[in-house]
């Protein structure tokens, strides 16, 4: 999928593809001035919060460096069926911001179509699940204390400015659930400065960092979004092997039995064979093609004709010609088509919006089938706008 954000990040950071993700700190500036406003604005973030049912910790607020208790900005309304609905108290959020505070919305891509498409493009590009968090701060306010994340981060400053300090890791490749704690910050300062609108930086997993607006003045603000890329590790692979081993009765059998039928050498041999059969490369490939789409919109013909369709798989589908057929694997599905459908399949599964017309009924029929299988989804006016100017339509 060709997305202006992906292209802009690569150029800004001097990358040629996703290979450098997770390897080293990098910083640059997006050369496309219109891109940052298309991703998110402060008012659009507040509108997003206003229209959603939200709860803590997905929605969090901070003031004077401390987290604000959820009861001070979340309200529970009871509808006419006596169902409790948790929503943001927008007046309270306004007071927190106007008094010099910070509002954080995690996984904003699950609510905003533009950021949803951006995360999907980054996921196809990197081969890793990607999500977005938004941070809005007003005035001379503090941020988070020095900390590290258990995933790689690409931070994009969308408006205003914020001061950052980035340090190196104090433990190689730390994990959220680890063999030992990682609480002592590194003393190696890699960069200290101000992120302004259009600036972008990559912070690998385990690199200590902090951001603040202290000293920036009471009449300014900051809005930045972080794209979190969760890469798989050797531990992830080992956990997969553990689950796969459940298919074998020997692994399900008690280790201590009165008849001593379980042989440790047999288990070790079988585990080695399983690891070789599902090596990391195969594990990653199957993980990506078997991951179902996080969100999908069905097509209901009675509502009107299908006008646009687009692929919505978390990772790019694999299209493989084989003689008179072509196989499509992605989104947890494995489908086979006649080879004459290959050009249309590559168009519909490119990640670019495809305009469907009465002139090509075969393309529309194929799109309807891919939508039914969950690999594609119809585009409404709102969801189509998330692609406009960011992802060019396919010209099939």
Short mmCIF file of N, CA, C and O in Angstrom, two decimals, residues 53 75-79 81-87:
data_model
loop_
_atom_site.label_atom_id
_atom_site.label_comp_id
_atom_site.label_asym_id
_atom_site.label_seq_id
_atom_site.Cartn_x
_atom_site.Cartn_y
_atom_site.Cartn_z
N UNK A 53 -17.83 6.10 23.50
CA UNK A 53 -17.89 5.58 24.86
C UNK A 53 -16.48 5.16 25.25
O UNK A 53 -15.90 4.28 24.61
N UNK A 75 -17.73 10.44 33.06
CA UNK A 75 -19.05 10.42 33.68
C UNK A 75 -19.80 9.18 33.21
O UNK A 75 -19.62 8.72 32.08
N UNK A 76 -20.62 8.65 34.08
CA UNK A 76 -21.43 7.49 33.75
C UNK A 76 -22.87 7.94 33.61
O UNK A 76 -23.51 8.37 34.58
N UNK A 77 -23.38 7.87 32.40
CA UNK A 77 -24.76 8.24 32.13
C UNK A 77 -25.62 6.99 32.01
O UNK A 77 -25.17 5.97 31.47
N UNK A 78 -26.83 7.07 32.49
CA UNK A 78 -27.76 5.94 32.42
C UNK A 78 -28.82 6.27 31.39
O UNK A 78 -29.52 7.28 31.50
N UNK A 79 -28.93 5.44 30.36
CA UNK A 79 -29.91 5.70 29.32
C UNK A 79 -31.29 5.24 29.76
O UNK A 79 -31.46 4.75 30.89
N UNK A 81 -32.96 2.72 29.13
CA UNK A 81 -33.06 1.30 29.47
C UNK A 81 -32.20 0.95 30.69
O UNK A 81 -31.91 -0.20 30.93
N UNK A 82 -31.77 1.99 31.37
CA UNK A 82 -30.97 1.84 32.58
C UNK A 82 -29.63 1.15 32.32
O UNK A 82 -29.10 0.42 33.17
N UNK A 83 -29.07 1.39 31.15
CA UNK A 83 -27.75 0.88 30.82
C UNK A 83 -26.72 1.98 31.11
O UNK A 83 -26.89 3.12 30.68
N UNK A 84 -25.69 1.62 31.85
CA UNK A 84 -24.65 2.59 32.21
C UNK A 84 -23.69 2.77 31.04
O UNK A 84 -23.17 1.79 30.49
N UNK A 85 -23.46 4.02 30.67
CA UNK A 85 -22.58 4.35 29.56
C UNK A 85 -21.48 5.28 30.07
O UNK A 85 -21.76 6.35 30.62
N UNK A 86 -20.23 4.86 29.89
CA UNK A 86 -19.10 5.68 30.33
C UNK A 86 -18.65 6.59 29.19
O UNK A 86 -18.32 6.12 28.10
N UNK A 87 -18.66 7.91 29.45
CA UNK A 87 -18.28 8.89 28.45
C UNK A 87 -17.41 9.96 29.09
O UNK A 87 -17.42 10.16 30.31
#
